[in-house]
């Protein structure tokens, strides 16, 4: 049987498995957590292997749409922040290089696009009629 537990010391959380302090990504109670090289649980925006992740105040990795400082970001099912054009729930969205969801009029590779206030692409037919 694997013995795992969280321990708080000096205001920081650590995760132990079979008495050994863990580092890196750990799965506990169906939630992923990222621990630094010293085993300290991380929160907020974290970069790992060139990808960005958002960890909640409880340290758990977040997925799906997340609102941070009144800006929207999308994390896929692996927790990775997405960028560029993404197709979600039958709608297209554009996420800038910093992950922030675009709204209004934007230009991408020389083409102009109109995005609704919810960030979804406004699609029109050849006559300009909204689809």
Coordinates of N, CA, C and O in Angstrom, one line a residue:
X1 N 0.8 -1.2 0.0 CA 0.0 0.0 0.0 C 0.9 1.2 0.0 O 1.9 1.3 0.7
X2 N 0.5 2.2 -0.9 CA 1.3 3.4 -0.9 C 0.8 4.4 0.1 O -0.4 4.7 0.2
X3 N 1.7 4.9 0.9 CA 1.4 5.9 1.9 C 1.7 7.3 1.4 O 2.9 7.5 1.1
X4 N 0.8 8.1 1.2 CA 1.0 9.5 0.7 C 0.3 10.5 1.5 O -0.8 10.2 2.0
X5 N 0.9 11.7 1.7 CA 0.3 12.7 2.5 C 0.9 14.1 2.2 O 2.0 14.2 1.7
X6 N 0.2 15.1 2.6 CA 0.7 16.5 2.5 C 1.2 16.9 3.9 O 0.6 16.6 4.9
X7 N 2.2 17.7 3.9 CA 2.8 18.3 5.1 C 3.1 19.7 4.9 O 3.7 20.1 3.9
X8 N 2.6 20.6 5.9 CA 2.9 22.0 5.8 C 4.0 22.4 6.8 O 3.9 22.0 8.0
X9 N 5.0 23.1 6.3 CA 6.1 23.5 7.1 C 6.5 24.9 6.7 O 6.7 25.2 5.5
X10 N 6.7 25.8 7.6 CA 7.0 27.2 7.4 C 6.1 27.8 6.3 O 6.6 28.6 5.4
X11 N 4.8 27.5 6.4 CA 3.9 28.1 5.4 C 3.9 27.5 4.0 O 3.2 28.0 3.2
X12 N 4.7 26.5 3.8 CA 4.7 25.8 2.5 C 4.3 24.4 2.6 O 4.5 23.7 3.6
X13 N 3.6 23.9 1.5 CA 3.1 22.6 1.4 C 4.1 21.7 0.7 O 4.6 22.0 -0.4
X14 N 4.2 20.5 1.2 CA 5.1 19.4 0.6 C 4.2 18.1 0.5 O 3.4 17.9 1.3
X15 N 4.6 17.3 -0.5 CA 3.9 16.0 -0.7 C 4.9 14.9 -0.5 O 5.9 14.9 -1.1
X16 N 4.5 13.9 0.3 CA 5.3 12.8 0.6 C 4.6 11.5 0.1 O 3.4 11.3 0.3
X17 N 5.4 10.6 -0.5 CA 4.9 9.3 -0.9 C 5.9 8.3 -0.3 O 7.1 8.3 -0.6
X18 N 5.4 7.4 0.6 CA 6.2 6.4 1.2 C 7.4 7.0 2.0 O 8.5 6.5 2.0
X19 N 7.1 8.2 2.6 CA 8.1 8.9 3.4 C 9.1 9.7 2.6 O 10.0 10.3 3.2
X20 N 9.0 9.7 1.3 CA 9.9 10.5 0.4 C 9.3 11.7 -0.1 O 8.2 11.7 -0.7
X21 N 9.9 12.9 0.1 CA 9.4 14.1 -0.4 C 9.4 14.1 -1.9 O 10.4 13.7 -2.5
X22 N 8.3 14.5 -2.6 CA 8.2 14.4 -4.0 C 8.5 15.7 -4.7 O 8.4 16.8 -4.0
X23 N 8.9 15.7 -5.9 CA 9.1 16.9 -6.8 C 8.5 16.7 -8.1 O 8.1 15.5 -8.4
X24 N 8.3 17.7 -8.9 CA 7.7 17.6 -10.2 C 6.2 17.4 -10.1 O 5.5 17.8 -9.1
X25 N 5.6 16.8 -11.1 CA 4.1 16.6 -11.1 C 3.7 15.4 -10.3 O 4.4 14.4 -10.4
X26 N 2.7 15.6 -9.4 CA 2.2 14.5 -8.7 C 0.7 14.5 -8.8 O 0.0 15.5 -8.9
X27 N 0.1 13.3 -8.8 CA -1.3 13.1 -8.9 C -1.8 12.6 -7.5 O -1.3 11.7 -6.9
X28 N -2.7 13.4 -7.0 CA -3.3 13.1 -5.6 C -4.8 13.3 -5.7 O -5.2 14.4 -6.0
X29 N -5.6 12.3 -5.3 CA -7.0 12.4 -5.3 C -7.6 12.9 -6.6 O -8.4 13.9 -6.7
X30 N -7.0 12.4 -7.7 CA -7.5 12.8 -9.1 C -7.2 14.2 -9.5 O -7.8 14.7 -10.4
X31 N -6.2 14.9 -8.8 CA -5.8 16.2 -9.2 C -4.3 16.2 -9.3 O -3.6 15.6 -8.5
X32 N -3.9 17.0 -10.3 CA -2.4 17.2 -10.5 C -1.9 18.4 -9.8 O -2.5 19.4 -9.8
X33 N -0.7 18.3 -9.2 CA 0.0 19.3 -8.5 C 1.4 19.4 -9.0 O 2.0 18.4 -9.4
X34 N 2.0 20.6 -9.0 CA 3.4 20.8 -9.5 C 4.2 21.2 -8.2 O 3.9 22.2 -7.6
X35 N 5.3 20.5 -8.0 CA 6.2 20.7 -6.9 C 7.5 21.1 -7.4 O 8.0 20.5 -8.3
X36 N 8.1 22.2 -6.8 CA 9.4 22.6 -7.3 C 10.5 21.7 -6.9 O 10.3 20.6 -6.3
X37 N 11.8 22.0 -7.3 CA 12.9 21.1 -7.1 C 13.1 20.8 -5.6 O 13.8 19.8 -5.2
X38 N 12.6 21.7 -4.7 CA 12.7 21.5 -3.3 C 11.5 20.8 -2.7 O 11.4 20.6 -1.5
X39 N 10.5 20.5 -3.6 CA 9.3 19.8 -3.1 C 8.2 20.7 -2.7 O 7.1 20.3 -2.3
X40 N 8.3 22.1 -2.9 CA 7.3 23.0 -2.5 C 6.2 23.1 -3.5 O 6.5 23.2 -4.7
X41 N 4.9 23.0 -3.0 CA 3.8 23.0 -3.9 C 3.7 24.4 -4.5 O 3.8 25.4 -3.8
X42 N 3.5 24.5 -5.8 CA 3.4 25.8 -6.5 C 2.0 26.2 -6.8 O 1.1 25.3 -6.9
X43 N 1.7 27.4 -7.0 CA 0.4 28.0 -7.3 C 0.6 29.0 -8.4 O 1.7 29.5 -8.7
X44 N -0.6 29.4 -9.0 CA -0.5 30.5 -10.0 C 0.0 30.0 -11.3 O 0.1 28.8 -11.6
X45 N 0.5 30.9 -12.1 CA 1.1 30.6 -13.4 C 2.5 30.0 -13.3 O 3.3 30.5 -12.6
X46 N 2.7 28.8 -13.9 CA 3.9 28.1 -13.8 C 4.3 27.6 -15.2 O 3.4 27.1 -16.0
X47 N 5.6 27.7 -15.6 CA 6.1 27.2 -16.8 C 6.8 25.9 -16.6 O 7.7 25.8 -15.7
X48 N 6.5 24.9 -17.4 CA 7.2 23.6 -17.2 C 7.5 23.0 -18.6 O 6.5 22.9 -19.4
X49 N 8.7 22.8 -18.9 CA 9.1 22.3 -20.2 C 8.6 23.1 -21.4 O 8.1 22.6 -22.4
X50 N 8.6 24.5 -21.2 CA 8.2 25.4 -22.3 C 6.7 25.6 -22.4 O 6.3 26.4 -23.2
X51 N 5.9 25.0 -21.6 CA 4.5 25.1 -21.6 C 4.0 25.8 -20.3 O 4.6 25.6 -19.3
X52 N 2.9 26.6 -20.4 CA 2.4 27.3 -19.3 C 1.2 26.5 -18.7 O 0.4 26.0 -19.5
X53 N 1.1 26.6 -17.4 CA 0.0 25.9 -16.7 C -0.5 26.9 -15.6 O 0.3 27.8 -15.1
X54 N -1.7 26.7 -15.2 CA -2.3 27.6 -14.2 C -2.7 26.7 -13.0 O -3.5 25.7 -13.2
X55 N -2.2 26.9 -11.9 CA -2.5 26.2 -10.7 C -3.3 27.0 -9.7 O -3.0 28.2 -9.5
X56 N -4.4 26.4 -9.2 CA -5.3 27.1 -8.3 C -4.6 27.5 -7.0 O -3.5 27.1 -6.7
X57 N -5.3 28.2 -6.2 CA -4.7 28.6 -4.8 C -4.5 27.4 -4.0 O -3.7 27.4 -3.0
X58 N -5.2 26.3 -4.3 CA -5.0 25.0 -3.6 C -3.9 24.2 -4.2 O -3.6 23.1 -3.8
X59 N -3.3 24.7 -5.3 CA -2.2 24.0 -6.0 C -2.6 23.1 -7.1 O -1.8 22.7 -7.9
X60 N -3.9 22.8 -7.2 CA -4.4 21.9 -8.2 C -4.4 22.5 -9.6 O -4.7 23.7 -9.7
X61 N -4.0 21.7 -10.6 CA -3.9 22.2 -11.9 C -5.3 22.5 -12.4 O -6.2 21.7 -12.2
X62 N -5.5 23.6 -13.1 CA -6.8 24.0 -13.7 C -6.9 23.6 -15.1 O -5.9 23.7 -15.9
X63 N -8.1 23.4 -15.6 CA -8.3 23.1 -17.0 C -9.5 23.9 -17.5 O -10.3 24.4 -16.6
X64 N -9.7 23.9 -18.8 CA -10.9 24.6 -19.3 C -10.7 26.1 -19.3 O -9.6 26.6 -19.2
X65 N -11.8 26.9 -19.5 CA -11.7 28.4 -19.4 C -11.4 28.8 -18.0 O -12.1 28.4 -17.1
X66 N -10.5 29.8 -17.9 CA -10.1 30.3 -16.6 C -10.0 31.9 -16.8 O -9.4 32.4 -17.7
X67 N -10.6 32.6 -15.8 CA -10.6 34.0 -15.8 C -9.6 34.5 -14.8 O -9.7 34.2 -13.6
X68 N -8.6 35.3 -15.3 CA -7.5 35.8 -14.4 C -7.4 37.3 -14.7 O -7.1 37.7 -15.8
X69 N -7.5 38.1 -13.7 CA -7.5 39.5 -13.8 C -8.3 40.0 -15.0 O -7.9 40.8 -15.8
X70 N -9.6 39.5 -15.0 CA -10.6 39.9 -16.0 C -10.2 39.6 -17.5 O -10.7 40.1 -18.4
X71 N -9.3 38.6 -17.6 CA -8.9 38.1 -18.9 C -9.1 36.6 -18.9 O -8.9 35.9 -17.9
X72 N -9.5 36.1 -20.1 CA -9.8 34.7 -20.2 C -8.7 33.9 -20.9 O -8.1 34.4 -21.8
X73 N -8.4 32.7 -20.4 CA -7.4 31.8 -20.9 C -8.0 30.4 -21.0 O -9.0 30.1 -20.3
X74 N -7.5 29.6 -21.9 CA -8.0 28.2 -22.0 C -6.9 27.2 -21.8 O -5.8 27.3 -22.4
X75 N -7.1 26.3 -20.8 CA -6.2 25.2 -20.6 C -6.8 23.9 -21.1 O -7.9 23.6 -20.7
X76 N -6.0 23.1 -21.8 CA -6.6 21.9 -22.3 C -6.7 20.8 -21.2 O -6.4 21.1 -20.1
X77 N -7.1 19.6 -21.6 CA -7.3 18.6 -20.6 C -6.0 18.2 -19.9 O -6.1 17.6 -18.8
X78 N -4.9 18.5 -20.5 CA -3.6 18.2 -19.8 C -3.1 19.4 -19.0 O -2.0 19.4 -18.4
X79 N -3.9 20.5 -19.0 CA -3.6 21.7 -18.2 C -2.8 22.7 -18.9 O -2.6 23.8 -18.4
X80 N -2.3 22.4 -20.1 CA -1.5 23.3 -20.9 C -2.3 24.4 -21.5 O -3.4 24.2 -22.0
X81 N -1.7 25.7 -21.3 CA -2.4 26.8 -21.9 C -2.3 26.8 -23.4 O -1.2 26.6 -23.9
X82 N -3.4 27.0 -24.1 CA -3.4 27.0 -25.5 C -3.2 28.4 -26.1 O -3.6 29.4 -25.4
X83 N -2.7 28.5 -27.3 CA -2.5 29.8 -28.0 C -2.9 29.6 -29.4 O -3.1 28.5 -29.9
X84 N -3.2 30.7 -30.1 CA -3.6 30.6 -31.5 C -5.0 30.3 -31.7 O -5.8 30.5 -30.8
X85 N -5.4 29.9 -32.9 CA -6.8 29.5 -33.1 C -7.2 28.2 -32.5 O -6.4 27.2 -32.6
X86 N -8.3 28.2 -31.7 CA -8.8 27.0 -31.1 C -10.3 26.8 -31.4 O -11.0 27.8 -31.5
X87 N -10.7 25.6 -31.6 CA -12.1 25.3 -31.9 C -12.7 24.6 -30.7 O -12.2 23.5 -30.4
X88 N -13.6 25.2 -30.0 CA -14.1 24.7 -28.8 C -15.7 24.8 -28.7 O -16.2 25.9 -29.0
X89 N -16.3 23.8 -28.5 CA -17.8 23.8 -28.3 C -18.5 24.3 -29.6 O -19.5 25.1 -29.5
X90 N -17.9 24.0 -30.8 CA -18.5 24.5 -32.0 C -18.2 25.9 -32.4 O -18.8 26.4 -33.4
X91 N -17.3 26.5 -31.7 CA -16.9 27.9 -32.0 C -15.4 28.1 -32.1 O -14.7 27.4 -31.4
X92 N -15.0 29.1 -32.9 CA -13.6 29.4 -33.0 C -13.2 30.6 -32.1 O -14.0 31.5 -32.0
X93 N -12.1 30.5 -31.5 CA -11.5 31.5 -30.6 C -10.1 31.8 -31.0 O -9.4 30.8 -31.4
X94 N -9.6 33.0 -30.8 CA -8.2 33.3 -31.0 C -7.6 33.6 -29.6 O -8.1 34.5 -28.9
X95 N -6.5 32.9 -29.3 CA -5.8 33.2 -28.0 C -4.4 33.7 -28.4 O -3.6 33.1 -29.1
X96 N -4.1 34.9 -27.9 CA -2.8 35.6 -28.2 C -1.6 34.7 -27.7 O -1.8 33.7 -27.0
X97 N -0.4 35.1 -28.1 CA 0.8 34.3 -27.7 C 0.9 34.2 -26.1 O 1.5 33.3 -25.6
X98 N 0.3 35.2 -25.4 CA 0.4 35.1 -23.9 C -0.8 34.3 -23.4 O -1.0 34.3 -22.2
X99 N -1.6 33.8 -24.3 CA -2.8 32.9 -23.9 C -4.1 33.7 -23.7 O -5.1 33.1 -23.7
X100 N -4.0 35.0 -23.7 CA -5.2 35.8 -23.4 C -6.2 35.7 -24.6 O -5.8 35.8 -25.8
X101 N -7.5 35.5 -24.3 CA -8.5 35.4 -25.4 C -8.7 36.8 -26.0 O -8.9 37.8 -25.3
X102 N -8.7 36.8 -27.4 CA -9.0 38.0 -28.1 C -10.5 38.3 -28.2 O -11.3 37.4 -28.3
X103 N -10.8 39.6 -28.3 CA -12.2 40.0 -28.5 C -12.1 41.2 -29.5 O -11.0 41.9 -29.6
X104 N -13.2 41.6 -30.1 CA -13.2 42.7 -31.0 C -12.6 42.4 -32.4 O -12.5 41.3 -32.8
X105 N -12.0 43.4 -33.0 CA -11.3 43.3 -34.3 C -9.9 43.0 -34.0 O -9.2 43.7 -33.3
X106 N -9.4 41.9 -34.7 CA -8.0 41.5 -34.6 C -7.4 41.3 -36.0 O -8.2 41.1 -37.0
X107 N -6.1 41.3 -36.1 CA -5.4 41.0 -37.4 C -4.5 39.9 -37.1 O -3.6 39.9 -36.2
X108 N -4.6 38.8 -37.9 CA -3.7 37.6 -37.8 C -3.2 37.3 -39.1 O -3.9 37.0 -40.1
X109 N -1.9 37.4 -39.2 CA -1.2 37.0 -40.5 C -1.8 37.8 -41.7 O -2.0 37.3 -42.8
X110 N -2.1 39.1 -41.4 CA -2.5 40.0 -42.5 C -4.0 39.9 -42.8 O -4.5 40.7 -43.6
X111 N -4.8 39.1 -42.1 CA -6.2 39.0 -42.2 C -6.9 39.5 -41.0 O -6.5 39.3 -39.9
X112 N -8.0 40.3 -41.3 CA -8.8 40.8 -40.2 C -9.9 39.9 -39.8 O -10.6 39.3 -40.7
X113 N -10.2 39.8 -38.5 CA -11.3 39.0 -38.0 C -12.0 39.8 -37.0 O -11.5 40.6 -36.3
X114 N -13.3 39.5 -36.9 CA -14.2 40.1 -35.8 C -14.6 39.0 -34.8 O -15.1 38.0 -35.2
X115 N -14.3 39.3 -33.6 CA -14.7 38.3 -32.5 C -15.7 39.0 -31.6 O -15.6 40.2 -31.3
X116 N -16.7 38.2 -31.2 CA -17.8 38.6 -30.4 C -17.2 39.0 -29.0 O -16.1 38.6 -28.6
X117 N -18.0 39.6 -28.1 CA -17.6 39.9 -26.7 C -17.2 38.6 -26.0 O -16.4 38.7 -25.0
X118 N -17.8 37.5 -26.4 CA -17.5 36.2 -25.7 C -16.3 35.6 -26.3 O -15.9 34.5 -25.9
X119 N -15.6 36.3 -27.3 CA -14.4 35.8 -27.9 C -14.6 34.9 -29.1 O -13.7 34.6 -29.9
X120 N -15.8 34.5 -29.4 CA -16.1 33.6 -30.5 C -16.0 34.4 -31.8 O -16.4 35.5 -31.9
X121 N -15.6 33.7 -32.9 CA -15.4 34.3 -34.2 C -16.8 34.6 -34.8 O -17.7 33.8 -34.8
X122 N -16.9 35.9 -35.3 CA -18.1 36.3 -36.0 C -18.0 35.9 -37.4 O -17.1 36.4 -38.1
X123 N -18.8 34.9 -37.8 CA -18.7 34.4 -39.2 C -19.8 35.0 -40.1 O -21.0 35.0 -39.7
X124 N -19.5 35.5 -41.3 CA -20.5 36.0 -42.2 C -20.3 35.3 -43.5 O -19.3 34.7 -43.8
X125 N -21.4 35.3 -44.3 CA -21.3 34.7 -45.6 C -20.8 35.8 -46.6 O -20.4 36.9 -46.2
X126 N -20.7 35.4 -47.9 CA -20.0 36.3 -48.9 C -20.8 37.7 -49.0 O -20.2 38.7 -49.4
X127 N -22.0 37.7 -48.5 CA -22.8 39.0 -48.6 C -22.7 39.8 -47.3 O -23.3 40.8 -47.1
X128 N -21.9 39.3 -46.3 CA -21.8 40.0 -45.1 C -22.8 39.7 -44.0 O -22.9 40.3 -43.0
X129 N -23.7 38.7 -44.3 CA -24.7 38.3 -43.4 C -24.1 37.4 -42.3 O -23.5 36.4 -42.6
X130 N -24.4 37.7 -41.1 CA -23.9 36.9 -39.9 C -24.5 35.5 -39.9 O -25.7 35.4 -40.1
X131 N -23.6 34.6 -39.8 CA -24.1 33.2 -39.8 C -24.2 32.7 -38.4 O -23.5 33.0 -37.5

